GROMACS .gro file of C-alpha atoms in nm:
model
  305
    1UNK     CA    1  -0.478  -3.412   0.308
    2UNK     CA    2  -0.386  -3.673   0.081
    3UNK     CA    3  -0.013  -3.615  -0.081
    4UNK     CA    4   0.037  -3.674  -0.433
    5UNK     CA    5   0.370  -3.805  -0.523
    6UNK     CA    6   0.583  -3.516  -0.717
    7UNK     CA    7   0.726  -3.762  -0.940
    8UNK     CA    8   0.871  -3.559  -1.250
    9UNK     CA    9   0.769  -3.704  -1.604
   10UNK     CA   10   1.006  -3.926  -1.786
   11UNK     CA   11   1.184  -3.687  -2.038
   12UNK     CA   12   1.026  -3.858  -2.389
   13UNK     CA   13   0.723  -3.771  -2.244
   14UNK     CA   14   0.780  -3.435  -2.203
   15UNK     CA   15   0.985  -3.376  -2.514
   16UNK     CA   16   0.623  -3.519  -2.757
   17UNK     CA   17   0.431  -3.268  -2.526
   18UNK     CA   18   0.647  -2.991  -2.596
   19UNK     CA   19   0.647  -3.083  -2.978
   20UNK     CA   20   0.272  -3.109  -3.008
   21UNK     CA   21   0.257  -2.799  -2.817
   22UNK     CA   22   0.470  -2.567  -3.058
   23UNK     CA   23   0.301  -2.674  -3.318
   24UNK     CA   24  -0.085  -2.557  -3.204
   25UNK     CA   25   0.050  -2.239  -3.028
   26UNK     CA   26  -0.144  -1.949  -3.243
   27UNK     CA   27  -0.144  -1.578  -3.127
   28UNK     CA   28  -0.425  -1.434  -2.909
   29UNK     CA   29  -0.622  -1.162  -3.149
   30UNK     CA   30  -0.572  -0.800  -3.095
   31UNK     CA   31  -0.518  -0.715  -2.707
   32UNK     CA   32  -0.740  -1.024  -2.573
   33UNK     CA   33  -0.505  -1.184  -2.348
   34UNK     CA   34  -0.539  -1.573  -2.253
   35UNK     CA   35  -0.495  -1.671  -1.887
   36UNK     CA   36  -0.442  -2.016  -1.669
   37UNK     CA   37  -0.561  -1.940  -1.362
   38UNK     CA   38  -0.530  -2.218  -1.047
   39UNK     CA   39  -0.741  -2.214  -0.761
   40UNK     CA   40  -1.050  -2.081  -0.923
   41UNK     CA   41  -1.347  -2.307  -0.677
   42UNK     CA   42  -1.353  -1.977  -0.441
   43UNK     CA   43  -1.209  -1.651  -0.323
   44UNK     CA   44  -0.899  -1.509  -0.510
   45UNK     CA   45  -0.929  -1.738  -0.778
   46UNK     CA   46  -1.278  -1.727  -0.859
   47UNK     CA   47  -1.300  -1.352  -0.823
   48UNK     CA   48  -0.973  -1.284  -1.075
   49UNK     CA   49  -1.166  -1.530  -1.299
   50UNK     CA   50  -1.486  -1.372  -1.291
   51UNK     CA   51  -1.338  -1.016  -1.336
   52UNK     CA   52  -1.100  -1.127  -1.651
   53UNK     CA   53  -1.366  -1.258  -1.763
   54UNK     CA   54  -1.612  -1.006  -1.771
   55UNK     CA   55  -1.332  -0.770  -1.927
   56UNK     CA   56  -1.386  -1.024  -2.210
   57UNK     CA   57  -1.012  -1.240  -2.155
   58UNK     CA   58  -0.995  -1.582  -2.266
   59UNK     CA   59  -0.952  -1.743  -1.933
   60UNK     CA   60  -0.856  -2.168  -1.803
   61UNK     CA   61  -0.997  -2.174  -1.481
   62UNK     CA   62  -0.881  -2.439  -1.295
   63UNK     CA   63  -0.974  -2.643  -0.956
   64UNK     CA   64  -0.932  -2.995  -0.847
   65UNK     CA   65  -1.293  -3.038  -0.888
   66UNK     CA   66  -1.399  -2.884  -1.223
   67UNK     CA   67  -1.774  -2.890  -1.190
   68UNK     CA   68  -1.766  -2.613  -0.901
   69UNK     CA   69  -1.667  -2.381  -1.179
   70UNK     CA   70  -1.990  -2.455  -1.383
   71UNK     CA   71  -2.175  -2.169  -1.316
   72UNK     CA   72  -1.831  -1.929  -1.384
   73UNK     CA   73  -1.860  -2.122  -1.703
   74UNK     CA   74  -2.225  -2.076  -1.779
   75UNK     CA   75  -2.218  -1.681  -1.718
   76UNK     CA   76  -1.926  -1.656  -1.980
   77UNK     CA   77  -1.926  -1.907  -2.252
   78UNK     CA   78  -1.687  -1.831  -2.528
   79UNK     CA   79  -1.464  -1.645  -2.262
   80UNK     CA   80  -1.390  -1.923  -1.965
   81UNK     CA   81  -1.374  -2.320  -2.033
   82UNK     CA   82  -1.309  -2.549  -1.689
   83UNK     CA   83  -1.004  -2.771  -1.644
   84UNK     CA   84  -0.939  -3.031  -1.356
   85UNK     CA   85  -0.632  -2.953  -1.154
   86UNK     CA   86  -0.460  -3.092  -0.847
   87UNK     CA   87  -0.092  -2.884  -0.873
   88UNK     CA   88  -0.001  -3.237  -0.727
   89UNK     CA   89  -0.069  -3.421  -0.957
   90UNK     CA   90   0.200  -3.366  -1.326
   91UNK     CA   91  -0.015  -3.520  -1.561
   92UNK     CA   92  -0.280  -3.307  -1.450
   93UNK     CA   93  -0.051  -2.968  -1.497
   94UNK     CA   94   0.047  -3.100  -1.811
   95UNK     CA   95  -0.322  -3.150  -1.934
   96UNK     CA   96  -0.411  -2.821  -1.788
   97UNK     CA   97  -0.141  -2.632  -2.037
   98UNK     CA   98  -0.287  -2.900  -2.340
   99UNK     CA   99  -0.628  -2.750  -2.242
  100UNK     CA  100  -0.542  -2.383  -2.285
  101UNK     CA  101  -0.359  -2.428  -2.580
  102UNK     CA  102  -0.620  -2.637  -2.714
  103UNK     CA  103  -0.921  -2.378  -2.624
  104UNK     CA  104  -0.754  -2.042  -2.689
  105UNK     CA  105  -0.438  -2.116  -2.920
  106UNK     CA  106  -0.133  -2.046  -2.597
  107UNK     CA  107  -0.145  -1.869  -2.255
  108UNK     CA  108   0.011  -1.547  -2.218
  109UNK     CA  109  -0.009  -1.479  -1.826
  110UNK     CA  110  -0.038  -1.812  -1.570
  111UNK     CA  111  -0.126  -1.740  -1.207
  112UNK     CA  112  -0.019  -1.936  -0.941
  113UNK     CA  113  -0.327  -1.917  -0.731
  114UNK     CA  114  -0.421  -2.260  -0.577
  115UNK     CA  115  -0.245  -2.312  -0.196
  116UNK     CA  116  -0.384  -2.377   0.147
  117UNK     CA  117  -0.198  -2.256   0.477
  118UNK     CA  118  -0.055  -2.533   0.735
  119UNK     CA  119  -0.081  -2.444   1.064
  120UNK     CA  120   0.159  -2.490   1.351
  121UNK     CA  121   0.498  -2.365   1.532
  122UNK     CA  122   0.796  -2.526   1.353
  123UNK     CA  123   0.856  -2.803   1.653
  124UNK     CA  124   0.492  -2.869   1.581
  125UNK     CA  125   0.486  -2.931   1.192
  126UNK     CA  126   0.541  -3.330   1.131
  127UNK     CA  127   0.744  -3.447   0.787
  128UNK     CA  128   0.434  -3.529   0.650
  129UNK     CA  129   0.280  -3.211   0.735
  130UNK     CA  130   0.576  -3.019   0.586
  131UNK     CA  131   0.603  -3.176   0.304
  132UNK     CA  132   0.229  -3.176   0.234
  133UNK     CA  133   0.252  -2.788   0.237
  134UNK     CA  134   0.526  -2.742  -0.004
  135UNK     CA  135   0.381  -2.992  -0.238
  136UNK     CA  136   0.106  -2.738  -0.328
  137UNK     CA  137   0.249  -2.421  -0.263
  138UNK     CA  138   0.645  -2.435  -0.404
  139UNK     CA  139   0.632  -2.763  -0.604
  140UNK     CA  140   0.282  -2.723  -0.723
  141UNK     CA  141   0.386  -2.434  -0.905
  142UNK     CA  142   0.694  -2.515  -1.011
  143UNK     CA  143   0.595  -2.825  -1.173
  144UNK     CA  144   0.307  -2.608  -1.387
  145UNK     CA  145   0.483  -2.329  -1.485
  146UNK     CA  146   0.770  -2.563  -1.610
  147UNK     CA  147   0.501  -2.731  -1.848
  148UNK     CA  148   0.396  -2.394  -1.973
  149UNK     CA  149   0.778  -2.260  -2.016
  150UNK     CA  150   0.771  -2.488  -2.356
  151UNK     CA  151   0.488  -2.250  -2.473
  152UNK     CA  152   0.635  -1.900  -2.398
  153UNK     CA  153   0.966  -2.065  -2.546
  154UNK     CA  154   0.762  -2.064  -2.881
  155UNK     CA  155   0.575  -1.810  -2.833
  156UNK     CA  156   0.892  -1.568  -2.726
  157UNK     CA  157   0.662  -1.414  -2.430
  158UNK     CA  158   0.492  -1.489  -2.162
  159UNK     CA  159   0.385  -1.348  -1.762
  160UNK     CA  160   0.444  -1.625  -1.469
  161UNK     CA  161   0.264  -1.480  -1.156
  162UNK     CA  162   0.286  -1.615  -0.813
  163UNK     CA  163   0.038  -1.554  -0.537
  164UNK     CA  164   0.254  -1.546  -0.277
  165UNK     CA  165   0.196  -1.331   0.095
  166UNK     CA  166   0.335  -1.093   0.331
  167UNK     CA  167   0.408  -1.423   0.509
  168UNK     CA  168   0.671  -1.458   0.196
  169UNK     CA  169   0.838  -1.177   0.393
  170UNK     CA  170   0.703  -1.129   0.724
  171UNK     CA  171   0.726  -1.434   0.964
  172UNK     CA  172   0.388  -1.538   1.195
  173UNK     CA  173   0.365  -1.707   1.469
  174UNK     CA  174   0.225  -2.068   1.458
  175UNK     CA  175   0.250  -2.038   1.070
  176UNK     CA  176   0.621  -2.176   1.005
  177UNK     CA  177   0.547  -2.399   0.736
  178UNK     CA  178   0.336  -2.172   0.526
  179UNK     CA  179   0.596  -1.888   0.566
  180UNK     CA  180   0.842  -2.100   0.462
  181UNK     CA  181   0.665  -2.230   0.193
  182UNK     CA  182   0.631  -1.832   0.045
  183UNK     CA  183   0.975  -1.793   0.112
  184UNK     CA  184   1.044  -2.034  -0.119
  185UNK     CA  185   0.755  -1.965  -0.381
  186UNK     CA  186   0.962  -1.601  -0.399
  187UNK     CA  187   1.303  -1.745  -0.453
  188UNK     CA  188   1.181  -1.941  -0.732
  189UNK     CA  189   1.008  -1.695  -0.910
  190UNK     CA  190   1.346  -1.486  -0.882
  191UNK     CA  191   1.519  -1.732  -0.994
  192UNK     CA  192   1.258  -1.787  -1.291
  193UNK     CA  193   1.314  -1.407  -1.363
  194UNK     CA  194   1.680  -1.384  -1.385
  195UNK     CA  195   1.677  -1.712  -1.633
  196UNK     CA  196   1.400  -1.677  -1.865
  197UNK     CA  197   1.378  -1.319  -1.950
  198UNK     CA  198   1.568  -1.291  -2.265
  199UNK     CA  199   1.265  -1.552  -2.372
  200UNK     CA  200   1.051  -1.252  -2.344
  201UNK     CA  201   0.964  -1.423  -2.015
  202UNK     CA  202   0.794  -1.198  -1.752
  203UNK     CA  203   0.749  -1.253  -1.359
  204UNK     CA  204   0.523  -1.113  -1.071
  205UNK     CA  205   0.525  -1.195  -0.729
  206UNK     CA  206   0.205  -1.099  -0.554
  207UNK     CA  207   0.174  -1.039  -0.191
  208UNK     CA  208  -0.155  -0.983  -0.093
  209UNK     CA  209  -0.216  -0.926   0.306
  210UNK     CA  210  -0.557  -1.034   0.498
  211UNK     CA  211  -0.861  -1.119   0.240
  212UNK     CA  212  -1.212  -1.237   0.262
  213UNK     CA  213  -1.128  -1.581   0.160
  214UNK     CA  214  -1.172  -1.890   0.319
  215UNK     CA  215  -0.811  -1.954   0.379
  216UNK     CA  216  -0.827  -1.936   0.767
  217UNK     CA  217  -1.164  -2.183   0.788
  218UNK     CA  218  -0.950  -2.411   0.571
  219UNK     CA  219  -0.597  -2.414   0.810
  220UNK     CA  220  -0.472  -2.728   0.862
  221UNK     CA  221  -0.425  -2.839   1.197
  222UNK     CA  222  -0.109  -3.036   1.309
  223UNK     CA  223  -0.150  -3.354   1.438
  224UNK     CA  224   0.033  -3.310   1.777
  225UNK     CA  225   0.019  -2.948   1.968
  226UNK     CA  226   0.260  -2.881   2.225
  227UNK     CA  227   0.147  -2.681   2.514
  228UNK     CA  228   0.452  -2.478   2.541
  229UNK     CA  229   0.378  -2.294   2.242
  230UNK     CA  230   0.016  -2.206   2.308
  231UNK     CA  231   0.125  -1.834   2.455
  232UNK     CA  232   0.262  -1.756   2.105
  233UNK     CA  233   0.022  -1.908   1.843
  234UNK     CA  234  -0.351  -1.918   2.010
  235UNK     CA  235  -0.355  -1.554   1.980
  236UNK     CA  236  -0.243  -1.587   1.602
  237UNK     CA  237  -0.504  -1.895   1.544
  238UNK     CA  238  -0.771  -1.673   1.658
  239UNK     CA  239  -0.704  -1.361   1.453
  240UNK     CA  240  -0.695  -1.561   1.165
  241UNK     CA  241  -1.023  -1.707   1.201
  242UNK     CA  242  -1.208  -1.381   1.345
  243UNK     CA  243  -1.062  -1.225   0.968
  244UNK     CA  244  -1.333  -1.184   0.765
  245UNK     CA  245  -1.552  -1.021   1.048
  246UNK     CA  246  -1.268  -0.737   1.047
  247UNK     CA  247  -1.446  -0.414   0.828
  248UNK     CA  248  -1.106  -0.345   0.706
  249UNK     CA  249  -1.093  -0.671   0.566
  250UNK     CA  250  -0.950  -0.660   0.168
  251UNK     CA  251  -1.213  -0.768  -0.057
  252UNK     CA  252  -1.121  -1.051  -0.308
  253UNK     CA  253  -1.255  -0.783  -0.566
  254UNK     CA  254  -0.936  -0.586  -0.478
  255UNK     CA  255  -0.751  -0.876  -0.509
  256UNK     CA  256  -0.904  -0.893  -0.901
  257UNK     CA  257  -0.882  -0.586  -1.020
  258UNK     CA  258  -0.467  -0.535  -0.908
  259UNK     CA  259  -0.424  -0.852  -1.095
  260UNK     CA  260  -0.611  -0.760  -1.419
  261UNK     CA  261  -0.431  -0.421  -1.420
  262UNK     CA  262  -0.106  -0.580  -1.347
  263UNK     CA  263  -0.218  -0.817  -1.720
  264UNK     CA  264  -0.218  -0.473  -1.880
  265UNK     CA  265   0.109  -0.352  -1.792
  266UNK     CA  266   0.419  -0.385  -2.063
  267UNK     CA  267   0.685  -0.376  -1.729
  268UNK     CA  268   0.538  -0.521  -1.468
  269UNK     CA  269   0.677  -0.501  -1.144
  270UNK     CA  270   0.878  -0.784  -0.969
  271UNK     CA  271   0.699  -0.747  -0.656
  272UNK     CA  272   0.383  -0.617  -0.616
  273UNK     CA  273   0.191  -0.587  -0.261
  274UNK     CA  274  -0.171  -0.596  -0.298
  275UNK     CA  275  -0.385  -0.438   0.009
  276UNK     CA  276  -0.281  -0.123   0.246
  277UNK     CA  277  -0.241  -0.393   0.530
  278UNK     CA  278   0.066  -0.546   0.285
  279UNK     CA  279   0.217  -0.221   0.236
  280UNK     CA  280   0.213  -0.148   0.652
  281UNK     CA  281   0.330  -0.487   0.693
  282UNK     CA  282   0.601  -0.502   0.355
  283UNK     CA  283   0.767  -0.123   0.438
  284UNK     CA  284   0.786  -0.236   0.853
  285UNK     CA  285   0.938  -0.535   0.687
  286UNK     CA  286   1.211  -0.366   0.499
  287UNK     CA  287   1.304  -0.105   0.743
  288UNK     CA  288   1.418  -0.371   1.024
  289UNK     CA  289   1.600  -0.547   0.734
  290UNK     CA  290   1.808  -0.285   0.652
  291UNK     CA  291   1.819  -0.153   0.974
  292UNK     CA  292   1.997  -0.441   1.104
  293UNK     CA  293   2.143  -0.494   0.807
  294UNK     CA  294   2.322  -0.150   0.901
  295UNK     CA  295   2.428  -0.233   1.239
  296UNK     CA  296   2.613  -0.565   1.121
  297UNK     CA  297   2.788  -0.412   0.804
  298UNK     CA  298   2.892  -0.122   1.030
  299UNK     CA  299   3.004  -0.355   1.343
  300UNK     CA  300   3.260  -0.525   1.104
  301UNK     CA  301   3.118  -0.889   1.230
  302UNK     CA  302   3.119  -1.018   0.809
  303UNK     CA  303   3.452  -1.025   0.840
  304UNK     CA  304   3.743  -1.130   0.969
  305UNK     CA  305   3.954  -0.904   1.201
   0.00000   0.00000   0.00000
């Protein structure tokens, strides 16, 4: 995979943007809400589009090639218009919030959709590797939600969702850099939370568990294997691609209709797992947290005897 540089924009060029910006935001009419979605060529993406869609929102679909979302567009003019969007890339994030505001008047809920999973024990993962995987899934998101934040600003409201995992919680073998990357996604859409709220600012981190998608035909292999650690991750690799012929397997329908509830809500949650899988996975999660959690406190070892 080719790396974009995540070069941040000189600040004059932001500062016009945000000006030209304000200045076209309108309101969305009655309870019609306007969505950015990323990662709308196939699975999550596409279905949450569809769905939204159909429930007549005014939706910016999004994918690095916009002419695979040509028939999404066909089957709901008025209601979806395509953008071009590699999270890479900050012109492209910036013309993707230009678009939306352009089509629809402001965005009132982004989702963080678009990320691919990097396979390989942490001794495995190269520099390269690594820093190819957060440059989609932490900075790719980061850098787009920060050129919408201009638009909530004026608008005083606004819903940043994350698609992050239970690998945002739950560590898995021979998946190191993806976990870390969710790890990260979360912290920064804490962070997000705790600073932007008294904007009218809302944020959701998803974390779906196993879907029909094809995230596990599109791992990314690292370059150099190490035999050592074939005992641990083979057995993960191969789950991962036997997925979808699991019958318990969520749907990306599931996946569409939590999120387009979740547009509805006036609190939405902080955290929301999506699939019963995520919930087994999530409360197991939790319970060895605090568990051990427990066991330190009550040992005395955070502090000094």
């Amino acid at each position: 995979m080719t790396t974009v540089e995540s070069s941040i924009p000189l600040m004059p060029t932001l500062t016009i943007f945000n000006r030209r910006v304000t200045q076209r935001i309108g309101r969305a009419e009655g309870m019609t809400k306007r969505w950015l979605i990323t990662g709308c060529s196939s699975g999550l993406g596409l279905a949450l589009a569809a769905r939204l869609a159909a429930e007549g929102e005014q939706v910016v679909a999004t994918a690095r090639r916009s002419e695979t979302l040509d028939g999404l567009v066909a089957r709901h003019p008025g209601n979806v218009v395509a953008a071009a969007l590699d999270v890479r890339d900050p012109e492209q994030c910036t013309a993707a919030v230009e678009r939306a505001v352009d089509a629809f008047g402001g965005v009132d809920v982004l989702v963080n959709n678009a990320a691919y999973g990097q396979f390989g024990t942490f001794e495995e993962v190269s520099d390269a590797e690594l820093a190819a995987q957060f440059d989609t899934n932490v900075f790719g998101p980061w850098r787009l939600t920060r050129a919408v934040l201009p638009v909530w600003r004026a608008q005083q409201r606004g819903h940043a969702v994350f698609v992050s995992s239970v690998a945002g919680m739950v560590p898995f073998p021979g998946l190191a850099a993806y976990t870390a990357s969710k790890f990260a996604v979360e912290g920064a859409a804490e962070s997000l939370a705790a600073e932007a709220g008294h904007l009218g600012v809302k944020v959701t981190i998803l974390q779906p568990g196993g879907f029909a998608t094809g995230y596990s035909a599109n791992l990314v292999m690292p370059e150099h294997r190490i035999a050592d650690y074939v005992p641990v991750n083979d057995g993960m690799l191969g789950a991962l691609r036997g997925m979808n012929t699991k019958a318990e397997i969520n749907s990306p329908e599931l996946f569409a209709d939590v999120v387009w509830r979740l547009g509805q809500m006036d609190a939405p949650p902080l955290r929301l797992p999506i699939g019963p899988d995520s919930e087994a996975f999530l409360e197991s999660a939790y319970d060895a947290r605090r568990s051990e959690y427990d066991q330190v406190i009550k040992a005395g070892h955070h502090t000094v005897s």
